[in-house]
Amino acid sequence: MKRTTRANYRQRLTAVIEYIHDNINGDLGVNTLADVAFMSPYHFHRIYRELMQETVNATVRRLRLQKAAIDLIRTDLSIQTIAQNISYGSIEAFTRAFTKNFGITPGEYRNTKQHHCSHDEPFIAMIPTKQKKDDTMFNVEIIKIDELQLAGYSHVGDYMEIGSVFEKLFMQANSQHLLNENTRSFGLYYDDPKSVALSKLRSMACITVDKSQAIESGLERMAIPAGECVSILFKGPYAELEKPYDWLFGQWIPDNNKEIANFPAFEEYLNDPKETPPSELLTRIYCLLA
């Protein structure tokens, strides 16, 4: 492990933790925290999760509840005020979250802990010093790509269900004579599936097209900019694609001090799943470098 490069990322995440502590009732959305870390919001979720061993949403929730626990011990503020001070919209939602985290209600916590605050204040966890061990490694390439013009359909929901969107895309593309021997197939993935609810994951199923080609039936145009990419060629079922992503964002990128551009990760599908056994599927993962 390259200590200096990983230390750079840990220092940036330390700044995020400090920002959360200092703005516990403020805007702690992913875009704000990604700006604090000087990272692309598309990739901040993954890097944070891999280095911190929890999602950023879990950190915010945990630290807000720990702040509430301290206030329950040290102050006479009402439970409703304490809930509002950590951005809970209702006392019922706060009570459910607090009880799930601490095992007792806020009122019970106050009654049992208030007279023993010197010993019973909640522990404020910092960045873990040990990382989970995973000996799996992947071959990383640095690849230059030209601009790619795409047409496709957006998808909201489980990434594993994007196959039906591709089926619709290829049917429409074939009927519009957009397919030829040079057509390439890409998927763009905007969110971290371990940090964002499955029902809210955003992605896009695309094929390459020429600028001059007319498109119909609700197909959206977009472009992947030219640039240098970090890339992994993965062989295996689509359901196992999270493994190379976790390794890339949790180990390779921090260890090699690479800055990822503010553009979503994208995948190119190199063979046809209709004709290829899952173990033989080839997927090239790309992340544009800044």
XYZ file of N, CA and C in Angstrom, residues 42 45-47 49-50 55 132 134 136 138 158-160 189-196 198 201 232 234 236-251 265 267 283 285:
138
model
N -20.291 11.872 -8.122
C -20.612 10.566 -8.696
C -19.820 9.444 -8.031
N -19.424 8.706 -2.962
C -20.095 7.666 -2.191
C -19.227 6.414 -2.070
N -18.708 5.961 -3.206
C -17.962 4.695 -3.214
C -16.643 4.813 -2.462
N -15.898 5.890 -2.737
C -14.606 6.055 -2.069
C -14.809 6.191 -0.570
N -17.329 5.080 1.259
C -17.775 3.808 1.842
C -16.627 2.821 1.997
N -15.755 2.752 0.995
C -14.668 1.779 1.053
C -13.617 2.158 2.092
N -21.474 3.807 4.848
C -21.896 4.821 3.895
C -21.876 6.194 4.556
N -10.759 -3.415 5.714
C -11.086 -4.822 5.522
C -10.113 -5.437 4.541
N -9.068 -7.829 1.597
C -9.578 -8.509 0.410
C -8.407 -8.704 -0.528
N -8.441 -10.054 -3.420
C -8.784 -10.021 -4.836
C -8.218 -8.774 -5.488
N -7.426 -6.797 -9.468
C -7.821 -6.752 -10.870
C -6.768 -5.985 -11.661
N -33.294 -0.734 -9.546
C -32.231 -1.717 -9.380
C -31.398 -1.828 -10.654
N -30.076 -1.699 -10.515
C -29.196 -1.828 -11.677
C -29.362 -3.189 -12.367
N -29.668 -4.223 -11.584
C -29.813 -5.553 -12.150
C -31.044 -5.682 -13.040
N -23.776 4.594 -14.877
C -24.289 4.343 -13.531
C -23.924 5.518 -12.633
N -24.952 6.214 -12.148
C -24.766 7.490 -11.469
C -24.610 7.368 -9.954
N -25.054 6.256 -9.370
C -25.107 6.154 -7.908
C -24.393 4.906 -7.408
N -24.043 4.934 -6.126
C -23.464 3.776 -5.455
C -24.601 2.899 -4.949
N -24.745 1.664 -5.438
C -25.885 0.832 -5.037
C -25.866 0.405 -3.580
N -24.744 0.598 -2.883
C -24.694 0.267 -1.463
C -24.973 1.494 -0.583
N -25.157 2.652 -1.221
C -25.429 3.877 -0.473
C -26.788 4.477 -0.790
N -27.343 4.137 -1.934
C -28.606 4.712 -2.399
C -29.641 3.592 -2.492
N -32.361 1.048 -3.692
C -32.489 0.428 -5.012
C -33.508 1.155 -5.881
N -31.874 4.333 -7.581
C -30.640 4.277 -8.373
C -30.898 4.784 -9.789
N -11.011 -1.397 -16.046
C -10.860 -2.802 -15.662
C -11.701 -3.636 -16.617
N -13.581 -6.939 -16.802
C -14.094 -7.945 -15.872
C -14.739 -9.077 -16.646
N -17.141 -12.329 -16.122
C -18.024 -13.008 -15.183
C -19.424 -12.444 -15.214
N -20.308 -12.954 -14.360
C -21.714 -12.516 -14.345
C -21.850 -11.045 -13.975
N -22.864 -10.414 -14.532
C -23.113 -9.005 -14.226
C -23.380 -8.808 -12.729
N -23.955 -9.813 -12.077
C -24.279 -9.689 -10.652
C -23.041 -9.545 -9.781
N -21.846 -9.858 -10.332
C -20.614 -9.782 -9.552
C -19.801 -8.523 -9.842
N -20.378 -7.588 -10.568
C -19.625 -6.393 -10.981
C -19.287 -5.462 -9.824
N -19.994 -5.552 -8.712
C -19.663 -4.677 -7.585
C -18.281 -4.963 -7.024
N -17.807 -6.193 -7.158
C -16.507 -6.555 -6.595
C -15.372 -5.725 -7.214
N -15.257 -5.638 -8.551
C -14.192 -4.778 -9.093
C -14.397 -3.300 -8.778
N -15.636 -2.838 -8.698
C -15.889 -1.443 -8.323
C -15.368 -1.167 -6.918
N -15.702 -2.055 -5.976
C -15.264 -1.854 -4.595
C -13.740 -1.827 -4.502
N -13.101 -2.726 -5.228
C -11.629 -2.779 -5.199
C -11.031 -1.528 -5.842
N -11.600 -1.094 -6.958
C -11.075 0.074 -7.673
C -11.163 1.327 -6.818
N -12.330 1.575 -6.225
C -12.529 2.801 -5.453
C -11.969 2.704 -4.045
N -11.921 1.498 -3.500
C -11.444 1.354 -2.129
C -9.948 1.149 -2.002
N -9.309 0.631 -3.039
C -7.885 0.336 -2.943
C -7.062 1.013 -4.043
N -19.400 6.624 -13.616
C -18.753 5.417 -14.122
C -19.610 4.844 -15.250
N -19.914 1.406 -18.256
C -19.504 0.053 -18.624
C -19.777 -0.183 -20.098
N -17.092 -7.401 -19.485
C -17.552 -6.035 -19.239
C -16.332 -5.166 -18.960
N -15.116 -1.761 -17.464
C -15.500 -0.667 -16.562
C -14.592 0.523 -16.828
